[in-house]
mmCIF file of C-alpha atoms in Angstrom:
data_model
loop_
_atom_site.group_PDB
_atom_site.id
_atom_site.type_symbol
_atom_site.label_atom_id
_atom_site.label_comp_id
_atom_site.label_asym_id
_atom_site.label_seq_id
_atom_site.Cartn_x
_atom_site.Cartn_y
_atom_site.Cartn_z
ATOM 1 C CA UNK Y 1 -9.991 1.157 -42.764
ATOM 2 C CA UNK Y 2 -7.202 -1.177 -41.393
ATOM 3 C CA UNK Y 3 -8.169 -0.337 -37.846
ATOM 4 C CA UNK Y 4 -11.679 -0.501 -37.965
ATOM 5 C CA UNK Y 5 -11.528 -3.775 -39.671
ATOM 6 C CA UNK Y 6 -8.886 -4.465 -36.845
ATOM 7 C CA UNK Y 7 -11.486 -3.805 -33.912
ATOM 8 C CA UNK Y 8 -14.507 -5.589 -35.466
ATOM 9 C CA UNK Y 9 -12.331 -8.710 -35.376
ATOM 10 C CA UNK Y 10 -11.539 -7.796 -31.661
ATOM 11 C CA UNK Y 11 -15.203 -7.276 -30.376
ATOM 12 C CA UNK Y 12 -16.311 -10.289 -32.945
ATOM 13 C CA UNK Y 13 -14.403 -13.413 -32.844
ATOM 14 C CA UNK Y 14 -15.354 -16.013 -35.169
ATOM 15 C CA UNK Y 15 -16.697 -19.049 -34.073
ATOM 16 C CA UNK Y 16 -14.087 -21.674 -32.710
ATOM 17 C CA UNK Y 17 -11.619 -18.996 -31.573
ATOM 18 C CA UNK Y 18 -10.837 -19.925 -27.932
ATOM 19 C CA UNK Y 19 -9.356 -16.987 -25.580
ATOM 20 C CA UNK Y 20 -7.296 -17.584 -22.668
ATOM 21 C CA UNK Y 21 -6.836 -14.893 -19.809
ATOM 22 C CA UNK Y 22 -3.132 -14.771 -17.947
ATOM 23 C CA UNK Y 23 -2.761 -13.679 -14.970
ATOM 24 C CA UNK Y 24 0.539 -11.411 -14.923
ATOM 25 C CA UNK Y 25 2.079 -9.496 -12.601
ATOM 26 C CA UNK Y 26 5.194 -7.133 -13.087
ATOM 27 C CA UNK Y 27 7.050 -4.868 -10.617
ATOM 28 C CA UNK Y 28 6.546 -1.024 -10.933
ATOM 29 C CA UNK Y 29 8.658 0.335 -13.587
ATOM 30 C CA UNK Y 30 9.948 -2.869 -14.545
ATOM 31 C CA UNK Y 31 9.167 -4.702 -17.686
ATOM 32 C CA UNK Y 32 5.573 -7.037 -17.888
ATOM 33 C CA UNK Y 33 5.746 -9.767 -20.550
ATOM 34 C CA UNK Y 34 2.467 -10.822 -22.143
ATOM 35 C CA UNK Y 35 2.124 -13.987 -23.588
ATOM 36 C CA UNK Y 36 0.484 -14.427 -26.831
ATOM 37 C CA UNK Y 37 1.529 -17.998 -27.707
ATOM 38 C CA UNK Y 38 -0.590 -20.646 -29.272
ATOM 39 C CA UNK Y 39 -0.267 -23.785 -30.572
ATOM 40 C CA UNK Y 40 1.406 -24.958 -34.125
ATOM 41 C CA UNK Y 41 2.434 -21.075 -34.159
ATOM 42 C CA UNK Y 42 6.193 -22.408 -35.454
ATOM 43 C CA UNK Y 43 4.500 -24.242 -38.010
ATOM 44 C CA UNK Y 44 3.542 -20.428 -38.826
ATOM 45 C CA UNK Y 45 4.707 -17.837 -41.392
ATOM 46 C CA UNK Y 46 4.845 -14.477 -39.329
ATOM 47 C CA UNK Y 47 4.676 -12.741 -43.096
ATOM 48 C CA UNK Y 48 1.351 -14.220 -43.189
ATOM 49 C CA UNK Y 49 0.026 -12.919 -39.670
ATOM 50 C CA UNK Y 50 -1.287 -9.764 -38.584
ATOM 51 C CA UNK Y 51 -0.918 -9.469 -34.673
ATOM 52 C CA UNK Y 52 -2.581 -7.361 -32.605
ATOM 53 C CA UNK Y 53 -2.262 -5.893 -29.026
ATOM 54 C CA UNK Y 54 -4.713 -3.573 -27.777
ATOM 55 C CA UNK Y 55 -5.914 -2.478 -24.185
ATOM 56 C CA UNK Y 56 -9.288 -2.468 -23.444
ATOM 57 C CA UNK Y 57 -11.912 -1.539 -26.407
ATOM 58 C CA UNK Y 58 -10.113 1.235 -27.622
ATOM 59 C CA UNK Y 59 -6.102 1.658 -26.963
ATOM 60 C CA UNK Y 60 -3.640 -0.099 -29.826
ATOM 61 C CA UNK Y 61 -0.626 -1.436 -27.948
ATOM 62 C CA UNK Y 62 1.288 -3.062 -30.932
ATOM 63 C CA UNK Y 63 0.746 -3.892 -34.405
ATOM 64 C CA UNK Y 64 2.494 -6.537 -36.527
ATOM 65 C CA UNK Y 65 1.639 -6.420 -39.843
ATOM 66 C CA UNK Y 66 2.659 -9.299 -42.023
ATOM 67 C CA UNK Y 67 6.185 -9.193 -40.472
ATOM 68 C CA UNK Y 68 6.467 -5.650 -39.919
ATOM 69 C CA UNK Y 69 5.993 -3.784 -36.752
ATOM 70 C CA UNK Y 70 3.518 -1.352 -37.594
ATOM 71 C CA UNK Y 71 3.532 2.248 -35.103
ATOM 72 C CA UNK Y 72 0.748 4.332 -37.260
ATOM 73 C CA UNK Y 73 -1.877 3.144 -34.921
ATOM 74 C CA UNK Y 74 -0.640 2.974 -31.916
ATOM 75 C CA UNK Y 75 -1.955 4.939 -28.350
ATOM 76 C CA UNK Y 76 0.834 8.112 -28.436
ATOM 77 C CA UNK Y 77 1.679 6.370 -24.054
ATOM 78 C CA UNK Y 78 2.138 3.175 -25.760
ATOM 79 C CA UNK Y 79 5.286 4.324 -28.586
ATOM 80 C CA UNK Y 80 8.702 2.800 -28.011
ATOM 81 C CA UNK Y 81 7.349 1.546 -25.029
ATOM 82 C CA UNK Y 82 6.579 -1.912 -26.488
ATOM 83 C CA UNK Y 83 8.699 -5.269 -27.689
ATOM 84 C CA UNK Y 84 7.480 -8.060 -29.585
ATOM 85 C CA UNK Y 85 9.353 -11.700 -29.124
ATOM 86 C CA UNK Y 86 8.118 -13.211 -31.958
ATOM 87 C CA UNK Y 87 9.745 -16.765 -31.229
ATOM 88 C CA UNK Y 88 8.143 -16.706 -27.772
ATOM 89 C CA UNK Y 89 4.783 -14.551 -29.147
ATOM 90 C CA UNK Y 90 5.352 -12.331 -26.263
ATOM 91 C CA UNK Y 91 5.139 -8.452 -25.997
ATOM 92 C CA UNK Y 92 7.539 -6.727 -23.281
ATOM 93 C CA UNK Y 93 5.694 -3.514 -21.977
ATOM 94 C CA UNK Y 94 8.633 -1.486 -20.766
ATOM 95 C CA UNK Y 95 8.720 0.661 -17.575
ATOM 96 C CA UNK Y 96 5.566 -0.815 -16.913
ATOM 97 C CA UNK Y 97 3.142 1.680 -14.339
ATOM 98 C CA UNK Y 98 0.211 1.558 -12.068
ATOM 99 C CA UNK Y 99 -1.420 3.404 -15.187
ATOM 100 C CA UNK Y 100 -0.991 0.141 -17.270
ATOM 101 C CA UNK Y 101 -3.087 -2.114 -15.150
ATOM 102 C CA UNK Y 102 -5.554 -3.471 -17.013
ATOM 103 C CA UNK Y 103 -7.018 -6.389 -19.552
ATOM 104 C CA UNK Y 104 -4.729 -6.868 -22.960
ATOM 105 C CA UNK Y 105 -6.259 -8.856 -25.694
ATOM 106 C CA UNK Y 106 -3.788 -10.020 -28.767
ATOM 107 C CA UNK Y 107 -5.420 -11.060 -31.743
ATOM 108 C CA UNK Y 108 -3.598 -12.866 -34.530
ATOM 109 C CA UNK Y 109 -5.112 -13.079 -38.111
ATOM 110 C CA UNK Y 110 -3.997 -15.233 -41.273
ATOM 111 C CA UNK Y 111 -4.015 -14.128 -44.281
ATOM 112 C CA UNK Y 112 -6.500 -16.712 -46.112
ATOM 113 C CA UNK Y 113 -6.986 -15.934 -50.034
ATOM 114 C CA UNK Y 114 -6.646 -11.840 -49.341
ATOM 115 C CA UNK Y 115 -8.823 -11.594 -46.640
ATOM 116 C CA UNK Y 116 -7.925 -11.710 -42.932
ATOM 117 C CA UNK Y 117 -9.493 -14.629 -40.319
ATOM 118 C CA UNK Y 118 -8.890 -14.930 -36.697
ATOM 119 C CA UNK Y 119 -7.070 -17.781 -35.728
ATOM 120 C CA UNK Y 120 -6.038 -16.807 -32.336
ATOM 121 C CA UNK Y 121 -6.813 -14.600 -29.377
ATOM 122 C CA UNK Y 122 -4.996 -14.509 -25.753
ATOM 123 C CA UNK Y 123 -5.958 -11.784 -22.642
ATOM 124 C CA UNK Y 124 -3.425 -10.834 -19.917
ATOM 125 C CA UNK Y 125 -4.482 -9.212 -17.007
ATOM 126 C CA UNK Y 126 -1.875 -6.769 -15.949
ATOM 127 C CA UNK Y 127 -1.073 -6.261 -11.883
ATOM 128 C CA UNK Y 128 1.370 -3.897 -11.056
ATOM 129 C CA UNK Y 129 3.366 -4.467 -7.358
ATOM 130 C CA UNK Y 130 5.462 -1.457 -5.732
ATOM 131 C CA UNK Y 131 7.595 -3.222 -2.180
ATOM 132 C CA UNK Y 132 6.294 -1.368 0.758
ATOM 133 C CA UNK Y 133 8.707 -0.531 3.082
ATOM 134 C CA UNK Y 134 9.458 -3.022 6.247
ATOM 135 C CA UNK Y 135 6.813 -2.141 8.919
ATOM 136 C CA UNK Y 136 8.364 0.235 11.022
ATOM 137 C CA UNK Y 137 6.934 0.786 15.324
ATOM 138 C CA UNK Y 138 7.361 3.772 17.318
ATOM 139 C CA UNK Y 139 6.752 4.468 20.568
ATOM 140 C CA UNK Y 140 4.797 7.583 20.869
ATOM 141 C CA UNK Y 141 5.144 9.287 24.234
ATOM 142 C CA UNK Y 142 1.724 11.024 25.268
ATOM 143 C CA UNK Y 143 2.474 11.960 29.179
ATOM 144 C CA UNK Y 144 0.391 8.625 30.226
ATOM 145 C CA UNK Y 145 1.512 6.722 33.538
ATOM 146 C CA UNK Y 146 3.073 3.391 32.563
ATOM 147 C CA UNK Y 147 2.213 0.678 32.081
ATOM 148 C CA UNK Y 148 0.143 2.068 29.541
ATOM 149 C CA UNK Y 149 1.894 3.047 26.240
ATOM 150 C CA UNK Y 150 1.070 3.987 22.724
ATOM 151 C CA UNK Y 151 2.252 2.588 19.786
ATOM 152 C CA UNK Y 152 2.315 3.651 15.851
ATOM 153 C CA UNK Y 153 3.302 1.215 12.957
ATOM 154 C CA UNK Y 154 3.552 2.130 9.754
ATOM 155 C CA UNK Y 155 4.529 1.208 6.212
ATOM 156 C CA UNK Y 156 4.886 3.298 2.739
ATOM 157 C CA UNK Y 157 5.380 3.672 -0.993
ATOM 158 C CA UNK Y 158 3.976 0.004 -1.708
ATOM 159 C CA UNK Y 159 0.853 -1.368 -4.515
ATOM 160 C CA UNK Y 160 -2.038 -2.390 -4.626
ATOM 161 C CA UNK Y 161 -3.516 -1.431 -1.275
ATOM 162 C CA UNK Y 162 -3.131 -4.083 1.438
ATOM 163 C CA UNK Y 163 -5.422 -6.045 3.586
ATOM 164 C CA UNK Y 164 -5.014 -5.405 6.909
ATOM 165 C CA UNK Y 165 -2.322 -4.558 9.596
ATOM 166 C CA UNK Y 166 -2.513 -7.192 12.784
ATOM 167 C CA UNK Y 167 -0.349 -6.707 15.985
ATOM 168 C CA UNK Y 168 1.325 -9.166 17.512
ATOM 169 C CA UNK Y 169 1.897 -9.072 21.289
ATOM 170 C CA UNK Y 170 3.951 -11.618 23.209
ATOM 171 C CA UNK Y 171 4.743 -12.263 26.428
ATOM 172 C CA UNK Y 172 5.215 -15.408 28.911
ATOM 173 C CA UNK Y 173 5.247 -17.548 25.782
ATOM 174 C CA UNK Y 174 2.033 -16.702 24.178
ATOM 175 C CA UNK Y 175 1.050 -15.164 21.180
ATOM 176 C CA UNK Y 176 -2.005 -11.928 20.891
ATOM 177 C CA UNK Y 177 -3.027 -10.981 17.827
ATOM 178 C CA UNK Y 178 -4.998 -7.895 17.805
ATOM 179 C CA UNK Y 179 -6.904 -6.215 14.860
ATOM 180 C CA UNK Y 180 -6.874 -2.154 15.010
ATOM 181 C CA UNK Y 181 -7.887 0.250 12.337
ATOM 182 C CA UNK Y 182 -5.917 1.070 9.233
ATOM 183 C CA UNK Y 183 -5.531 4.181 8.062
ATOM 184 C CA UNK Y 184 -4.968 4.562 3.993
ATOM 185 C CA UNK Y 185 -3.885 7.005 2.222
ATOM 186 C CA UNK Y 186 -3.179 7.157 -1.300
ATOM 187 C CA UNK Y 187 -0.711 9.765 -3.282
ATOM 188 C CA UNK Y 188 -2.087 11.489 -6.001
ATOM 189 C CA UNK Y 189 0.040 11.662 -8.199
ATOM 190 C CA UNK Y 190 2.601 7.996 -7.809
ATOM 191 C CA UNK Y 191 -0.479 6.609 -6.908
ATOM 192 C CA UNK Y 192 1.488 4.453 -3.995
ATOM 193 C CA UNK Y 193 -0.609 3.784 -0.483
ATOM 194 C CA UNK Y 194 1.216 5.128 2.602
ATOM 195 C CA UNK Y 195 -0.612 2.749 5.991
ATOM 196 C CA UNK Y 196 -0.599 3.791 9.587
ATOM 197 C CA UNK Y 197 -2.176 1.954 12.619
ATOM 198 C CA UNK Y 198 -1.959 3.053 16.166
ATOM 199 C CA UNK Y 199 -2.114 0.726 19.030
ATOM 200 C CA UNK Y 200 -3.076 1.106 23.108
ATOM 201 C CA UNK Y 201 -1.578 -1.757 25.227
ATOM 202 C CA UNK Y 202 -1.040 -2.350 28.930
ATOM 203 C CA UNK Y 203 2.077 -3.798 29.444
ATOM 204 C CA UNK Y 204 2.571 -6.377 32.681
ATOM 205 C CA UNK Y 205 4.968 -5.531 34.988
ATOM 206 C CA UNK Y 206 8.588 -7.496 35.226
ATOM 207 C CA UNK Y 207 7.343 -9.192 32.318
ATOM 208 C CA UNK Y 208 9.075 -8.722 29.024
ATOM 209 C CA UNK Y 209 6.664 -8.154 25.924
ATOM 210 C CA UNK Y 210 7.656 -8.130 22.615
ATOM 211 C CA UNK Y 211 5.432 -6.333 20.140
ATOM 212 C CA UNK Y 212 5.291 -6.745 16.149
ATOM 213 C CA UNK Y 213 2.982 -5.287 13.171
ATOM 214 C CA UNK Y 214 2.105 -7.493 10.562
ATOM 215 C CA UNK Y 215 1.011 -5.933 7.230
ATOM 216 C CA UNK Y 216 -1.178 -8.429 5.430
ATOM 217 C CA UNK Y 217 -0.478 -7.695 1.466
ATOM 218 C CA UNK Y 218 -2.759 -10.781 0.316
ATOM 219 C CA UNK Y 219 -3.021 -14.524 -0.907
ATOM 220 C CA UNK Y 220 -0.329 -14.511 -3.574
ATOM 221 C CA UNK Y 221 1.587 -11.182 -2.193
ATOM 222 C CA UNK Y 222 2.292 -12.460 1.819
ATOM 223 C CA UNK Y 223 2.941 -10.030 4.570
ATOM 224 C CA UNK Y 224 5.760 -8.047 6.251
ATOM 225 C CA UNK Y 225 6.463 -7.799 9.793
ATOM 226 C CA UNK Y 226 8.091 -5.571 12.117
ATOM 227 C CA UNK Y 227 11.082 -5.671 13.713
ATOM 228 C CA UNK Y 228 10.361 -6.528 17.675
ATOM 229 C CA UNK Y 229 9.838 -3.565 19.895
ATOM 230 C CA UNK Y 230 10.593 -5.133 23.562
ATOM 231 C CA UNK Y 231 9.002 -3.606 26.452
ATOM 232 C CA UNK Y 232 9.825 -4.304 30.123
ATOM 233 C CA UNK Y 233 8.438 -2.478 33.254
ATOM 234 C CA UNK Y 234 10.189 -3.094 36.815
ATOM 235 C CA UNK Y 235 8.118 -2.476 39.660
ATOM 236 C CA UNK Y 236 10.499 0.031 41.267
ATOM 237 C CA UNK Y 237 10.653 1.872 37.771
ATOM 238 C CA UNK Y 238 6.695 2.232 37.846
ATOM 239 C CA UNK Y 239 6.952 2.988 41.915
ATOM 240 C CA UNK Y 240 9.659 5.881 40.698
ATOM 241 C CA UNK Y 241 7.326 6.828 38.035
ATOM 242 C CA UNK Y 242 4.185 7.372 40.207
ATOM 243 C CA UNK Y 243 6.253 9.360 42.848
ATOM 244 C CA UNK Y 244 7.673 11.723 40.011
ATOM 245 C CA UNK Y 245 4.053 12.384 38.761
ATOM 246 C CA UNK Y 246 2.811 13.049 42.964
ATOM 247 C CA UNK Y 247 5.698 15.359 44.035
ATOM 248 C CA UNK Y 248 4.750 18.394 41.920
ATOM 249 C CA UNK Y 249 1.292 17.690 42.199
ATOM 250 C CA UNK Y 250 1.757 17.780 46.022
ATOM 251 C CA UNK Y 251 4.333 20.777 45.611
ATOM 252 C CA UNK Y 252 1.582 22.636 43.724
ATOM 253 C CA UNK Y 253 -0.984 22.167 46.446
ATOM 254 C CA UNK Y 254 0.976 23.379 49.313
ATOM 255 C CA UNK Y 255 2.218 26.615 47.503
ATOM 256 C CA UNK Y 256 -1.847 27.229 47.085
ATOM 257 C CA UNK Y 257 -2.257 26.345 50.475
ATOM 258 C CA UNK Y 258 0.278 28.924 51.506
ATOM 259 C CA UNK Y 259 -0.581 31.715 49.440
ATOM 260 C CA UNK Y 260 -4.271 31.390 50.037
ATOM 261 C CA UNK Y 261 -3.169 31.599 54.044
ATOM 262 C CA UNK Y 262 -0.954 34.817 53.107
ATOM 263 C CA UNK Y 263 -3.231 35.891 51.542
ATOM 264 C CA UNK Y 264 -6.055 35.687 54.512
ATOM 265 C CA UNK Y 265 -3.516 37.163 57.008
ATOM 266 C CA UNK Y 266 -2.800 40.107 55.536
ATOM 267 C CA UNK Y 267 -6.647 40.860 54.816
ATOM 268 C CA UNK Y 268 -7.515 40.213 58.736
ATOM 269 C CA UNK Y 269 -4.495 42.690 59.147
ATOM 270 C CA UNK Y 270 -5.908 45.202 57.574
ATOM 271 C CA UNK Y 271 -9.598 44.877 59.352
ATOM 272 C CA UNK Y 272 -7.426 44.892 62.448
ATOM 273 C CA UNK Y 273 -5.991 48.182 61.324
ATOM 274 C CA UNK Y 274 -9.398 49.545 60.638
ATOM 275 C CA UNK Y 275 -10.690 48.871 63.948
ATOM 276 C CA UNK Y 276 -7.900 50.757 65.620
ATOM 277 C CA UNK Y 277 -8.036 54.244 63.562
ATOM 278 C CA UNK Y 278 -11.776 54.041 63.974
ATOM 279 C CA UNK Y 279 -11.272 53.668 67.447
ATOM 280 C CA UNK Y 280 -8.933 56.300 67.726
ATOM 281 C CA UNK Y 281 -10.869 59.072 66.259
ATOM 282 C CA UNK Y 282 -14.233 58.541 69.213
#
């Protein structure tokens, strides 16, 4: 009876009740704090409150009742996983997960002449942030001539999914940003997003070019960058290169060129041979 009295006063709040949502953000498996503080509340008798936590419509988070923490009510993923701070009016979620995102509400209610009233109601709105790993480039080697190279960047085990990856490609004192694709993927069970982006530059000779990822996280999150990957080509390096690639390419020609002669000699031989017995037997 207690509980469905409990969540008609959370879908129903009477008239002059003002909500306020907090924005709150906690670290994975670190503790969130949700603030349920309102005015006069010293002024307050906590024997004479019944406070509320629940998440969404349906899930109980914590129960206070009239100075007593109350656990018969509670969601079984929310028991001995909550703390209430009754002098700041905040509950402490502990080992807070990506599973616990969501909307709180906390309703407090007075006891006035028996009955319970409303006098307060608060909503959090849980984020929960996992550190991505620093941006990490490497240099994948494909067989292409130089100056042409291709590069990976990639960054893992971070939350909520990020924006966008941007390189950044300088040389002679200037600045390129360039936007490439993004892959995403997102593990099933942790939850965590593992990023990849692949990049195709060509790189000026005797020039040195330094190239960075950015990973954009958002607004309030910032980014992470790379450390530099420098790149510079001499001209005799790419002259050395083009004359390794040639000189099998030329070696494989002439062997043909041989072979397909050997072979054409020995086949005129053997005409020649023919000729001879045939004329040998008139």
């Amino acid at each position: 009876m207690e509980v469905c009295i409990f969540f008609l006063y959370a879908m129903i709040l009477l008239p002059g009740v003002a909500a306020s949502v907090h924005q709150v953000k906690s670290f994975l498996n670190h503790t969130a704090y949700l603030s349920c503080y309102f005015p006069n509340s010293q002024k307050t008798d906590i024997k004479d409150l019944r406070v509320f936590w629940q998440k969404g419509a349906v899930e109980v988070v914590h129960e206070v009742y009239y100075g007593q923490e109350k656990h018969d009510n509670l969601s079984p993923k929310y028991i001995n996983r909550t703390k209430m701070d009754m002098d700041k009016w905040t509950l402490q979620l502990l080992n807070a997960g990506i599973v616990d995102e969501g909307q709180y509400t906390c309703i407090i209610q007075h006891r006035d002449k028996g009955s319970p009233k409303v006098i307060h109601t608060s909503e959090c709105l849980l984020h929960i942030i996992a550190n991505y790993s620093q941006p990490e480039i490497v240099w994948l080697h494909t067989g292409e001539l130089k100056p042409n190279v291709n590069l990976s960047c990639s960054s893992s085990g971070g939350y909520p999914e990020p924006k966008q990856m941007t390189w950044l490609i300088s040389h002679n004192n200037r600045t390129y940003r360039l936007m490439r694709h993004m892959d995403v993927s997102q593990d099933a069970v942790t939850k965590l997003y593992n990023v990849t982006s692949k990049l195709n530059i060509t790189v000026p000779k005797n020039t040195l070019t330094n190239i960075s990822c950015l990973l954009h996280l958002g607004e309030q999150l910032g980014s992470l960058v790379s450390v530099p990957l420098g790149i510079e080509i001499q001209g005799k390096e790419m002259e050395q290169v083009k004359i390794n690639f040639f000189v099998p390419l030329i070696s494989a020609i002439v062997l043909i060129t041989l072979l397909l002669g050997f072979v054409m000699l020995k086949k005129n031989r053997n005409i020649s041979s023919t000729h001879q017995s045939v004329s040998l037997a008139v």
